[in-house]
């Protein structure tokens, strides 16, 4: 096997990881559809969907672990004589099995998309009825269009809202990640851009996708077409 073949295989694996991530998003949307359909018995189906998203999170984690090990060892072997490549497979297997044995299933519940699934379903399950719901809808029409739906960085409507677990503020994914990366290169902390927020250190680990808010934005836009 050549180094180029290894790189090609890694590229294919990364593509598969993206597909797994897309599948997890779909599971979240299916769960929210189920809740919003007002079916009386949906708890067992939600449990099944949660089990599926946890399985997907585990698969993604294992794929990421495997590809990271291959990349690291491939870099090492590339500096050695060509015959060293023949031991790459055994070394990858050894390190992968050791790493996999140290991983905990409990950690999967902290996966960004698993957290987004739980939060999205939880938000959809919140009761809204009668006059109170109508009043809330009116408030949403006035405030969320200009505040909740608007990224404080770009000042335009969010396409992929990310929620900060520390201060509960939202930002568009591309904008917030780019800003964090830029400040990191400058060795500076990044303060939450929402006026009056006391969070002086926004980091990527504190950000999770918010599929419920994204769904509300999409529904609002669809209703205006």
mmCIF file with all atom_site columns, C-alpha atoms in Angstrom:
data_model
loop_
_atom_site.group_PDB
_atom_site.id
_atom_site.type_symbol
_atom_site.label_atom_id
_atom_site.label_alt_id
_atom_site.label_comp_id
_atom_site.label_asym_id
_atom_site.label_entity_id
_atom_site.label_seq_id
_atom_site.pdbx_PDB_ins_code
_atom_site.Cartn_x
_atom_site.Cartn_y
_atom_site.Cartn_z
_atom_site.occupancy
_atom_site.B_iso_or_equiv
_atom_site.pdbx_formal_charge
_atom_site.auth_seq_id
_atom_site.auth_comp_id
_atom_site.auth_asym_id
_atom_site.auth_atom_id
_atom_site.pdbx_PDB_model_num
ATOM 1   C CA . UNK A 1 1   ? 0.000   0.000  0.000  1.00 0.00 ? 1   UNK A CA 1
ATOM 2   C CA . UNK A 1 2   ? 1.330   3.443  -0.914 1.00 0.00 ? 2   UNK A CA 1
ATOM 3   C CA . UNK A 1 3   ? 1.033   6.695  1.031  1.00 0.00 ? 3   UNK A CA 1
ATOM 4   C CA . UNK A 1 4   ? -1.320  8.045  -1.628 1.00 0.00 ? 4   UNK A CA 1
ATOM 5   C CA . UNK A 1 5   ? -3.612  5.031  -1.157 1.00 0.00 ? 5   UNK A CA 1
ATOM 6   C CA . UNK A 1 6   ? -3.716  5.687  2.580  1.00 0.00 ? 6   UNK A CA 1
ATOM 7   C CA . UNK A 1 7   ? -4.634  9.335  1.993  1.00 0.00 ? 7   UNK A CA 1
ATOM 8   C CA . UNK A 1 8   ? -7.363  8.317  -0.457 1.00 0.00 ? 8   UNK A CA 1
ATOM 9   C CA . UNK A 1 9   ? -8.806  5.897  2.090  1.00 0.00 ? 9   UNK A CA 1
ATOM 10  C CA . UNK A 1 10  ? -8.766  8.608  4.772  1.00 0.00 ? 10  UNK A CA 1
ATOM 11  C CA . UNK A 1 11  ? -10.569 10.993 2.447  1.00 0.00 ? 11  UNK A CA 1
ATOM 12  C CA . UNK A 1 12  ? -13.285 8.395  1.904  1.00 0.00 ? 12  UNK A CA 1
ATOM 13  C CA . UNK A 1 13  ? -13.588 7.851  5.649  1.00 0.00 ? 13  UNK A CA 1
ATOM 14  C CA . UNK A 1 14  ? -13.977 11.584 6.279  1.00 0.00 ? 14  UNK A CA 1
ATOM 15  C CA . UNK A 1 15  ? -16.758 11.651 3.705  1.00 0.00 ? 15  UNK A CA 1
ATOM 16  C CA . UNK A 1 16  ? -18.507 8.812  5.550  1.00 0.00 ? 16  UNK A CA 1
ATOM 17  C CA . UNK A 1 17  ? -18.221 10.791 8.797  1.00 0.00 ? 17  UNK A CA 1
ATOM 18  C CA . UNK A 1 18  ? -20.040 13.690 7.149  1.00 0.00 ? 18  UNK A CA 1
ATOM 19  C CA . UNK A 1 19  ? -22.800 11.288 6.070  1.00 0.00 ? 19  UNK A CA 1
ATOM 20  C CA . UNK A 1 20  ? -23.148 10.035 9.650  1.00 0.00 ? 20  UNK A CA 1
ATOM 21  C CA . UNK A 1 21  ? -23.469 13.628 10.852 1.00 0.00 ? 21  UNK A CA 1
ATOM 22  C CA . UNK A 1 22  ? -26.178 14.291 8.269  1.00 0.00 ? 22  UNK A CA 1
ATOM 23  C CA . UNK A 1 23  ? -28.003 11.156 9.396  1.00 0.00 ? 23  UNK A CA 1
ATOM 24  C CA . UNK A 1 24  ? -27.953 12.419 13.000 1.00 0.00 ? 24  UNK A CA 1
ATOM 25  C CA . UNK A 1 25  ? -29.509 15.713 11.897 1.00 0.00 ? 25  UNK A CA 1
ATOM 26  C CA . UNK A 1 26  ? -32.247 13.786 10.096 1.00 0.00 ? 26  UNK A CA 1
ATOM 27  C CA . UNK A 1 27  ? -32.986 11.756 13.224 1.00 0.00 ? 27  UNK A CA 1
ATOM 28  C CA . UNK A 1 28  ? -33.412 14.979 15.186 1.00 0.00 ? 28  UNK A CA 1
ATOM 29  C CA . UNK A 1 29  ? -35.839 16.393 12.609 1.00 0.00 ? 29  UNK A CA 1
ATOM 30  C CA . UNK A 1 30  ? -37.833 13.143 12.555 1.00 0.00 ? 30  UNK A CA 1
ATOM 31  C CA . UNK A 1 31  ? -38.095 13.252 16.360 1.00 0.00 ? 31  UNK A CA 1
ATOM 32  C CA . UNK A 1 32  ? -39.341 16.851 16.313 1.00 0.00 ? 32  UNK A CA 1
ATOM 33  C CA . UNK A 1 33  ? -41.826 15.992 13.551 1.00 0.00 ? 33  UNK A CA 1
ATOM 34  C CA . UNK A 1 34  ? -43.106 13.190 15.738 1.00 0.00 ? 34  UNK A CA 1
ATOM 35  C CA . UNK A 1 35  ? -43.579 15.464 18.744 1.00 0.00 ? 35  UNK A CA 1
ATOM 36  C CA . UNK A 1 36  ? -45.217 18.214 16.711 1.00 0.00 ? 36  UNK A CA 1
ATOM 37  C CA . UNK A 1 37  ? -47.658 15.728 15.154 1.00 0.00 ? 37  UNK A CA 1
ATOM 38  C CA . UNK A 1 38  ? -49.316 15.554 18.620 1.00 0.00 ? 38  UNK A CA 1
ATOM 39  C CA . UNK A 1 39  ? -49.456 11.786 18.567 1.00 0.00 ? 39  UNK A CA 1
ATOM 40  C CA . UNK A 1 40  ? -50.596 10.541 21.972 1.00 0.00 ? 40  UNK A CA 1
ATOM 41  C CA . UNK A 1 41  ? -48.099 7.705  22.126 1.00 0.00 ? 41  UNK A CA 1
ATOM 42  C CA . UNK A 1 42  ? -44.666 8.667  20.911 1.00 0.00 ? 42  UNK A CA 1
ATOM 43  C CA . UNK A 1 43  ? -42.407 7.931  23.899 1.00 0.00 ? 43  UNK A CA 1
ATOM 44  C CA . UNK A 1 44  ? -41.289 4.521  22.611 1.00 0.00 ? 44  UNK A CA 1
ATOM 45  C CA . UNK A 1 45  ? -40.532 5.957  19.170 1.00 0.00 ? 45  UNK A CA 1
ATOM 46  C CA . UNK A 1 46  ? -38.521 8.789  20.714 1.00 0.00 ? 46  UNK A CA 1
ATOM 47  C CA . UNK A 1 47  ? -36.552 6.252  22.746 1.00 0.00 ? 47  UNK A CA 1
ATOM 48  C CA . UNK A 1 48  ? -35.799 4.327  19.559 1.00 0.00 ? 48  UNK A CA 1
ATOM 49  C CA . UNK A 1 49  ? -34.665 7.496  17.786 1.00 0.00 ? 49  UNK A CA 1
ATOM 50  C CA . UNK A 1 50  ? -32.475 8.463  20.736 1.00 0.00 ? 50  UNK A CA 1
ATOM 51  C CA . UNK A 1 51  ? -30.890 5.006  20.719 1.00 0.00 ? 51  UNK A CA 1
ATOM 52  C CA . UNK A 1 52  ? -30.223 5.401  16.992 1.00 0.00 ? 52  UNK A CA 1
ATOM 53  C CA . UNK A 1 53  ? -28.598 8.812  17.392 1.00 0.00 ? 53  UNK A CA 1
ATOM 54  C CA . UNK A 1 54  ? -26.397 7.459  20.196 1.00 0.00 ? 54  UNK A CA 1
ATOM 55  C CA . UNK A 1 55  ? -25.341 4.589  17.915 1.00 0.00 ? 55  UNK A CA 1
ATOM 56  C CA . UNK A 1 56  ? -24.532 7.119  15.192 1.00 0.00 ? 56  UNK A CA 1
ATOM 57  C CA . UNK A 1 57  ? -22.532 9.201  17.673 1.00 0.00 ? 57  UNK A CA 1
ATOM 58  C CA . UNK A 1 58  ? -20.554 6.105  18.662 1.00 0.00 ? 58  UNK A CA 1
ATOM 59  C CA . UNK A 1 59  ? -19.888 5.231  15.025 1.00 0.00 ? 59  UNK A CA 1
ATOM 60  C CA . UNK A 1 60  ? -18.733 8.776  14.274 1.00 0.00 ? 60  UNK A CA 1
ATOM 61  C CA . UNK A 1 61  ? -16.457 8.731  17.322 1.00 0.00 ? 61  UNK A CA 1
ATOM 62  C CA . UNK A 1 62  ? -14.879 5.425  16.308 1.00 0.00 ? 62  UNK A CA 1
ATOM 63  C CA . UNK A 1 63  ? -14.355 6.613  12.737 1.00 0.00 ? 63  UNK A CA 1
ATOM 64  C CA . UNK A 1 64  ? -12.776 9.827  13.986 1.00 0.00 ? 64  UNK A CA 1
ATOM 65  C CA . UNK A 1 65  ? -10.546 7.893  16.387 1.00 0.00 ? 65  UNK A CA 1
ATOM 66  C CA . UNK A 1 66  ? -9.432  5.510  13.631 1.00 0.00 ? 66  UNK A CA 1
ATOM 67  C CA . UNK A 1 67  ? -8.704  8.243  11.092 1.00 0.00 ? 67  UNK A CA 1
ATOM 68  C CA . UNK A 1 68  ? -6.741  10.315 13.637 1.00 0.00 ? 68  UNK A CA 1
ATOM 69  C CA . UNK A 1 69  ? -4.559  7.318  14.483 1.00 0.00 ? 69  UNK A CA 1
ATOM 70  C CA . UNK A 1 70  ? -3.950  6.536  10.812 1.00 0.00 ? 70  UNK A CA 1
ATOM 71  C CA . UNK A 1 71  ? -3.032  10.147 10.062 1.00 0.00 ? 71  UNK A CA 1
ATOM 72  C CA . UNK A 1 72  ? -0.620  10.290 13.000 1.00 0.00 ? 72  UNK A CA 1
ATOM 73  C CA . UNK A 1 73  ? 1.098   6.999  12.181 1.00 0.00 ? 73  UNK A CA 1
ATOM 74  C CA . UNK A 1 74  ? 1.157   7.738  8.471  1.00 0.00 ? 74  UNK A CA 1
ATOM 75  C CA . UNK A 1 75  ? 3.006   10.961 9.235  1.00 0.00 ? 75  UNK A CA 1
ATOM 76  C CA . UNK A 1 76  ? 5.520   9.058  11.357 1.00 0.00 ? 76  UNK A CA 1
ATOM 77  C CA . UNK A 1 77  ? 6.071   6.301  8.797  1.00 0.00 ? 77  UNK A CA 1
ATOM 78  C CA . UNK A 1 78  ? 6.547   8.798  5.975  1.00 0.00 ? 78  UNK A CA 1
ATOM 79  C CA . UNK A 1 79  ? 9.789   9.884  7.646  1.00 0.00 ? 79  UNK A CA 1
ATOM 80  C CA . UNK A 1 80  ? 11.084  6.296  7.831  1.00 0.00 ? 80  UNK A CA 1
ATOM 81  C CA . UNK A 1 81  ? 12.387  3.855  5.197  1.00 0.00 ? 81  UNK A CA 1
ATOM 82  C CA . UNK A 1 82  ? 9.710   2.538  2.762  1.00 0.00 ? 82  UNK A CA 1
ATOM 83  C CA . UNK A 1 83  ? 9.618   -0.891 4.411  1.00 0.00 ? 83  UNK A CA 1
ATOM 84  C CA . UNK A 1 84  ? 8.208   0.713  7.558  1.00 0.00 ? 84  UNK A CA 1
ATOM 85  C CA . UNK A 1 85  ? 4.910   1.086  5.714  1.00 0.00 ? 85  UNK A CA 1
ATOM 86  C CA . UNK A 1 86  ? 4.374   -2.680 5.994  1.00 0.00 ? 86  UNK A CA 1
ATOM 87  C CA . UNK A 1 87  ? 3.946   -2.404 9.770  1.00 0.00 ? 87  UNK A CA 1
ATOM 88  C CA . UNK A 1 88  ? 1.413   0.423  9.518  1.00 0.00 ? 88  UNK A CA 1
ATOM 89  C CA . UNK A 1 89  ? -1.641  -1.833 9.538  1.00 0.00 ? 89  UNK A CA 1
ATOM 90  C CA . UNK A 1 90  ? -0.623  -3.701 12.701 1.00 0.00 ? 90  UNK A CA 1
ATOM 91  C CA . UNK A 1 91  ? 0.289   -0.491 14.512 1.00 0.00 ? 91  UNK A CA 1
ATOM 92  C CA . UNK A 1 92  ? -3.012  1.134  13.574 1.00 0.00 ? 92  UNK A CA 1
ATOM 93  C CA . UNK A 1 93  ? -4.949  -1.893 14.801 1.00 0.00 ? 93  UNK A CA 1
ATOM 94  C CA . UNK A 1 94  ? -3.047  -2.006 18.082 1.00 0.00 ? 94  UNK A CA 1
ATOM 95  C CA . UNK A 1 95  ? -3.486  1.675  18.875 1.00 0.00 ? 95  UNK A CA 1
ATOM 96  C CA . UNK A 1 96  ? -7.109  1.734  17.732 1.00 0.00 ? 96  UNK A CA 1
ATOM 97  C CA . UNK A 1 97  ? -8.096  -1.198 19.938 1.00 0.00 ? 97  UNK A CA 1
ATOM 98  C CA . UNK A 1 98  ? -6.332  0.380  22.924 1.00 0.00 ? 98  UNK A CA 1
ATOM 99  C CA . UNK A 1 99  ? -8.032  3.733  22.375 1.00 0.00 ? 99  UNK A CA 1
ATOM 100 C CA . UNK A 1 100 ? -11.433 2.169  21.740 1.00 0.00 ? 100 UNK A CA 1
ATOM 101 C CA . UNK A 1 101 ? -11.226 0.220  25.004 1.00 0.00 ? 101 UNK A CA 1
ATOM 102 C CA . UNK A 1 102 ? -10.685 3.468  26.920 1.00 0.00 ? 102 UNK A CA 1
ATOM 103 C CA . UNK A 1 103 ? -13.781 5.177  25.518 1.00 0.00 ? 103 UNK A CA 1
ATOM 104 C CA . UNK A 1 104 ? -16.942 5.440  27.603 1.00 0.00 ? 104 UNK A CA 1
ATOM 105 C CA . UNK A 1 105 ? -20.486 5.133  26.280 1.00 0.00 ? 105 UNK A CA 1
ATOM 106 C CA . UNK A 1 106 ? -21.548 7.732  28.852 1.00 0.00 ? 106 UNK A CA 1
ATOM 107 C CA . UNK A 1 107 ? -19.446 10.301 26.998 1.00 0.00 ? 107 UNK A CA 1
ATOM 108 C CA . UNK A 1 108 ? -21.683 9.901  23.955 1.00 0.00 ? 108 UNK A CA 1
ATOM 109 C CA . UNK A 1 109 ? -24.418 11.859 25.742 1.00 0.00 ? 109 UNK A CA 1
ATOM 110 C CA . UNK A 1 110 ? -22.144 14.925 25.541 1.00 0.00 ? 110 UNK A CA 1
ATOM 111 C CA . UNK A 1 111 ? -21.840 14.685 21.753 1.00 0.00 ? 111 UNK A CA 1
ATOM 112 C CA . UNK A 1 112 ? -22.958 17.978 20.180 1.00 0.00 ? 112 UNK A CA 1
ATOM 113 C CA . UNK A 1 113 ? -25.618 16.402 18.009 1.00 0.00 ? 113 UNK A CA 1
ATOM 114 C CA . UNK A 1 114 ? -26.924 14.203 20.831 1.00 0.00 ? 114 UNK A CA 1
ATOM 115 C CA . UNK A 1 115 ? -27.285 17.314 22.995 1.00 0.00 ? 115 UNK A CA 1
ATOM 116 C CA . UNK A 1 116 ? -29.013 19.072 20.095 1.00 0.00 ? 116 UNK A CA 1
ATOM 117 C CA . UNK A 1 117 ? -31.399 16.114 19.733 1.00 0.00 ? 117 UNK A CA 1
ATOM 118 C CA . UNK A 1 118 ? -32.365 16.226 23.401 1.00 0.00 ? 118 UNK A CA 1
ATOM 119 C CA . UNK A 1 119 ? -32.752 19.987 23.443 1.00 0.00 ? 119 UNK A CA 1
ATOM 120 C CA . UNK A 1 120 ? -34.730 20.059 20.207 1.00 0.00 ? 120 UNK A CA 1
ATOM 121 C CA . UNK A 1 121 ? -37.135 17.368 21.390 1.00 0.00 ? 121 UNK A CA 1
ATOM 122 C CA . UNK A 1 122 ? -37.393 18.973 24.823 1.00 0.00 ? 122 UNK A CA 1
ATOM 123 C CA . UNK A 1 123 ? -38.257 22.351 23.298 1.00 0.00 ? 123 UNK A CA 1
ATOM 124 C CA . UNK A 1 124 ? -40.856 20.788 21.009 1.00 0.00 ? 124 UNK A CA 1
ATOM 125 C CA . UNK A 1 125 ? -42.447 19.014 23.984 1.00 0.00 ? 125 UNK A CA 1
ATOM 126 C CA . UNK A 1 126 ? -43.015 22.261 25.886 1.00 0.00 ? 126 UNK A CA 1
ATOM 127 C CA . UNK A 1 127 ? -46.782 22.824 26.067 1.00 0.00 ? 127 UNK A CA 1
ATOM 128 C CA . UNK A 1 128 ? -48.226 25.730 24.151 1.00 0.00 ? 128 UNK A CA 1
ATOM 129 C CA . UNK A 1 129 ? -52.005 26.087 23.969 1.00 0.00 ? 129 UNK A CA 1
ATOM 130 C CA . UNK A 1 130 ? -54.920 28.455 23.917 1.00 0.00 ? 130 UNK A CA 1
ATOM 131 C CA . UNK A 1 131 ? -54.668 32.201 24.242 1.00 0.00 ? 131 UNK A CA 1
ATOM 132 C CA . UNK A 1 132 ? -51.244 31.988 25.890 1.00 0.00 ? 132 UNK A CA 1
ATOM 133 C CA . UNK A 1 133 ? -49.801 30.298 22.814 1.00 0.00 ? 133 UNK A CA 1
ATOM 134 C CA . UNK A 1 134 ? -51.365 32.915 20.535 1.00 0.00 ? 134 UNK A CA 1
ATOM 135 C CA . UNK A 1 135 ? -49.831 35.696 22.609 1.00 0.00 ? 135 UNK A CA 1
ATOM 136 C CA . UNK A 1 136 ? -46.470 33.930 22.486 1.00 0.00 ? 136 UNK A CA 1
ATOM 137 C CA . UNK A 1 137 ? -46.743 33.658 18.702 1.00 0.00 ? 137 UNK A CA 1
ATOM 138 C CA . UNK A 1 138 ? -47.351 37.402 18.481 1.00 0.00 ? 138 UNK A CA 1
ATOM 139 C CA . UNK A 1 139 ? -44.316 38.076 20.655 1.00 0.00 ? 139 UNK A CA 1
ATOM 140 C CA . UNK A 1 140 ? -42.237 35.734 18.519 1.00 0.00 ? 140 UNK A CA 1
ATOM 141 C CA . UNK A 1 141 ? -43.313 37.535 15.351 1.00 0.00 ? 141 UNK A CA 1
ATOM 142 C CA . UNK A 1 142 ? -42.165 40.848 16.788 1.00 0.00 ? 142 UNK A CA 1
ATOM 143 C CA . UNK A 1 143 ? -39.010 39.893 18.671 1.00 0.00 ? 143 UNK A CA 1
ATOM 144 C CA . UNK A 1 144 ? -37.532 36.739 17.188 1.00 0.00 ? 144 UNK A CA 1
ATOM 145 C CA . UNK A 1 145 ? -37.511 38.097 13.660 1.00 0.00 ? 145 UNK A CA 1
ATOM 146 C CA . UNK A 1 146 ? -35.137 40.846 14.734 1.00 0.00 ? 146 UNK A CA 1
ATOM 147 C CA . UNK A 1 147 ? -33.394 39.359 17.755 1.00 0.00 ? 147 UNK A CA 1
ATOM 148 C CA . UNK A 1 148 ? -33.564 35.583 18.201 1.00 0.00 ? 148 UNK A CA 1
ATOM 149 C CA . UNK A 1 149 ? -33.339 34.869 14.480 1.00 0.00 ? 149 UNK A CA 1
ATOM 150 C CA . UNK A 1 150 ? -30.542 37.393 13.912 1.00 0.00 ? 150 UNK A CA 1
ATOM 151 C CA . UNK A 1 151 ? -26.875 36.581 14.445 1.00 0.00 ? 151 UNK A CA 1
ATOM 152 C CA . UNK A 1 152 ? -25.280 39.203 16.729 1.00 0.00 ? 152 UNK A CA 1
ATOM 153 C CA . UNK A 1 153 ? -22.096 38.958 14.654 1.00 0.00 ? 153 UNK A CA 1
ATOM 154 C CA . UNK A 1 154 ? -23.416 39.228 11.108 1.00 0.00 ? 154 UNK A CA 1
ATOM 155 C CA . UNK A 1 155 ? -26.671 41.059 11.897 1.00 0.00 ? 155 UNK A CA 1
ATOM 156 C CA . UNK A 1 156 ? -28.452 38.841 9.375  1.00 0.00 ? 156 UNK A CA 1
ATOM 157 C CA . UNK A 1 157 ? -30.757 35.890 9.845  1.00 0.00 ? 157 UNK A CA 1
ATOM 158 C CA . UNK A 1 158 ? -29.027 32.737 11.030 1.00 0.00 ? 158 UNK A CA 1
ATOM 159 C CA . UNK A 1 159 ? -28.890 29.713 8.748  1.00 0.00 ? 159 UNK A CA 1
ATOM 160 C CA . UNK A 1 160 ? -27.256 27.287 11.172 1.00 0.00 ? 160 UNK A CA 1
ATOM 161 C CA . UNK A 1 161 ? -27.822 28.610 14.706 1.00 0.00 ? 161 UNK A CA 1
ATOM 162 C CA . UNK A 1 162 ? -25.426 27.507 17.426 1.00 0.00 ? 162 UNK A CA 1
ATOM 163 C CA . UNK A 1 163 ? -26.370 27.870 21.099 1.00 0.00 ? 163 UNK A CA 1
ATOM 164 C CA . UNK A 1 164 ? -23.830 28.819 23.756 1.00 0.00 ? 164 UNK A CA 1
ATOM 165 C CA . UNK A 1 165 ? -24.361 26.477 26.712 1.00 0.00 ? 165 UNK A CA 1
ATOM 166 C CA . UNK A 1 166 ? -22.800 29.010 29.086 1.00 0.00 ? 166 UNK A CA 1
ATOM 167 C CA . UNK A 1 167 ? -24.860 32.133 28.354 1.00 0.00 ? 167 UNK A CA 1
ATOM 168 C CA . UNK A 1 168 ? -27.643 30.634 26.154 1.00 0.00 ? 168 UNK A CA 1
ATOM 169 C CA . UNK A 1 169 ? -27.051 33.115 23.328 1.00 0.00 ? 169 UNK A CA 1
ATOM 170 C CA . UNK A 1 170 ? -27.185 32.102 19.674 1.00 0.00 ? 170 UNK A CA 1
ATOM 171 C CA . UNK A 1 171 ? -24.865 32.795 16.738 1.00 0.00 ? 171 UNK A CA 1
ATOM 172 C CA . UNK A 1 172 ? -24.646 31.603 13.156 1.00 0.00 ? 172 UNK A CA 1
ATOM 173 C CA . UNK A 1 173 ? -22.237 28.669 12.956 1.00 0.00 ? 173 UNK A CA 1
ATOM 174 C CA . UNK A 1 174 ? -19.917 29.998 10.263 1.00 0.00 ? 174 UNK A CA 1
ATOM 175 C CA . UNK A 1 175 ? -19.573 33.437 11.837 1.00 0.00 ? 175 UNK A CA 1
ATOM 176 C CA . UNK A 1 176 ? -18.924 32.302 15.412 1.00 0.00 ? 176 UNK A CA 1
ATOM 177 C CA . UNK A 1 177 ? -16.412 29.598 14.480 1.00 0.00 ? 177 UNK A CA 1
ATOM 178 C CA . UNK A 1 178 ? -14.513 31.992 12.231 1.00 0.00 ? 178 UNK A CA 1
ATOM 179 C CA . UNK A 1 179 ? -14.359 34.592 14.998 1.00 0.00 ? 179 UNK A CA 1
ATOM 180 C CA . UNK A 1 180 ? -13.170 32.076 17.596 1.00 0.00 ? 180 UNK A CA 1
ATOM 181 C CA . UNK A 1 181 ? -10.480 30.848 15.199 1.00 0.00 ? 181 UNK A CA 1
ATOM 182 C CA . UNK A 1 182 ? -9.324  34.391 14.466 1.00 0.00 ? 182 UNK A CA 1
ATOM 183 C CA . UNK A 1 183 ? -9.062  35.296 18.154 1.00 0.00 ? 183 UNK A CA 1
ATOM 184 C CA . UNK A 1 184 ? -7.280  32.026 18.888 1.00 0.00 ? 184 UNK A CA 1
ATOM 185 C CA . UNK A 1 185 ? -4.604  32.910 16.347 1.00 0.00 ? 185 UNK A CA 1
ATOM 186 C CA . UNK A 1 186 ? -4.175  36.230 18.127 1.00 0.00 ? 186 UNK A CA 1
ATOM 187 C CA . UNK A 1 187 ? -3.978  34.405 21.488 1.00 0.00 ? 187 UNK A CA 1
ATOM 188 C CA . UNK A 1 188 ? -6.984  36.367 22.704 1.00 0.00 ? 188 UNK A CA 1
ATOM 189 C CA . UNK A 1 189 ? -10.258 35.388 24.333 1.00 0.00 ? 189 UNK A CA 1
ATOM 190 C CA . UNK A 1 190 ? -13.507 36.091 22.541 1.00 0.00 ? 190 UNK A CA 1
ATOM 191 C CA . UNK A 1 191 ? -16.307 37.842 24.453 1.00 0.00 ? 191 UNK A CA 1
ATOM 192 C CA . UNK A 1 192 ? -19.930 37.013 23.650 1.00 0.00 ? 192 UNK A CA 1
ATOM 193 C CA . UNK A 1 193 ? -21.055 39.710 21.169 1.00 0.00 ? 193 UNK A CA 1
ATOM 194 C CA . UNK A 1 194 ? -24.510 40.062 22.734 1.00 0.00 ? 194 UNK A CA 1
ATOM 195 C CA . UNK A 1 195 ? -24.701 43.447 24.462 1.00 0.00 ? 195 UNK A CA 1
ATOM 196 C CA . UNK A 1 196 ? -24.588 43.133 28.239 1.00 0.00 ? 196 UNK A CA 1
ATOM 197 C CA . UNK A 1 197 ? -23.500 39.476 28.289 1.00 0.00 ? 197 UNK A CA 1
ATOM 198 C CA . UNK A 1 198 ? -20.880 38.664 30.922 1.00 0.00 ? 198 UNK A CA 1
ATOM 199 C CA . UNK A 1 199 ? -19.441 35.658 29.087 1.00 0.00 ? 199 UNK A CA 1
ATOM 200 C CA . UNK A 1 200 ? -15.893 36.813 28.325 1.00 0.00 ? 200 UNK A CA 1
ATOM 201 C CA . UNK A 1 201 ? -14.573 33.556 26.904 1.00 0.00 ? 201 UNK A CA 1
ATOM 202 C CA . UNK A 1 202 ? -16.659 31.942 24.163 1.00 0.00 ? 202 UNK A CA 1
ATOM 203 C CA . UNK A 1 203 ? -15.096 28.629 23.097 1.00 0.00 ? 203 UNK A CA 1
ATOM 204 C CA . UNK A 1 204 ? -16.126 26.053 20.519 1.00 0.00 ? 204 UNK A CA 1
ATOM 205 C CA . UNK A 1 205 ? -16.631 23.359 23.168 1.00 0.00 ? 205 UNK A CA 1
ATOM 206 C CA . UNK A 1 206 ? -19.493 25.399 24.649 1.00 0.00 ? 206 UNK A CA 1
ATOM 207 C CA . UNK A 1 207 ? -21.385 25.620 21.347 1.00 0.00 ? 207 UNK A CA 1
ATOM 208 C CA . UNK A 1 208 ? -24.077 23.158 20.253 1.00 0.00 ? 208 UNK A CA 1
ATOM 209 C CA . UNK A 1 209 ? -26.327 23.168 17.177 1.00 0.00 ? 209 UNK A CA 1
ATOM 210 C CA . UNK A 1 210 ? -29.894 24.311 17.863 1.00 0.00 ? 210 UNK A CA 1
ATOM 211 C CA . UNK A 1 211 ? -32.118 22.376 15.444 1.00 0.00 ? 211 UNK A CA 1
ATOM 212 C CA . UNK A 1 212 ? -35.282 23.648 17.124 1.00 0.00 ? 212 UNK A CA 1
ATOM 213 C CA . UNK A 1 213 ? -34.422 27.291 16.448 1.00 0.00 ? 213 UNK A CA 1
ATOM 214 C CA . UNK A 1 214 ? -33.288 26.410 12.924 1.00 0.00 ? 214 UNK A CA 1
ATOM 215 C CA . UNK A 1 215 ? -36.615 24.702 12.340 1.00 0.00 ? 215 UNK A CA 1
ATOM 216 C CA . UNK A 1 216 ? -38.547 27.729 13.592 1.00 0.00 ? 216 UNK A CA 1
ATOM 217 C CA . UNK A 1 217 ? -36.596 29.996 11.264 1.00 0.00 ? 217 UNK A CA 1
ATOM 218 C CA . UNK A 1 218 ? -37.300 27.708 8.316  1.00 0.00 ? 218 UNK A CA 1
ATOM 219 C CA . UNK A 1 219 ? -41.000 27.497 9.175  1.00 0.00 ? 219 UNK A CA 1
ATOM 220 C CA . UNK A 1 220 ? -41.284 31.261 9.527  1.00 0.00 ? 220 UNK A CA 1
ATOM 221 C CA . UNK A 1 221 ? -39.617 31.763 6.151  1.00 0.00 ? 221 UNK A CA 1
ATOM 222 C CA . UNK A 1 222 ? -41.806 29.137 4.499  1.00 0.00 ? 222 UNK A CA 1
ATOM 223 C CA . UNK A 1 223 ? -44.962 30.840 5.816  1.00 0.00 ? 223 UNK A CA 1
ATOM 224 C CA . UNK A 1 224 ? -43.878 34.112 4.228  1.00 0.00 ? 224 UNK A CA 1
ATOM 225 C CA . UNK A 1 225 ? -43.435 32.681 0.743  1.00 0.00 ? 225 UNK A CA 1
#
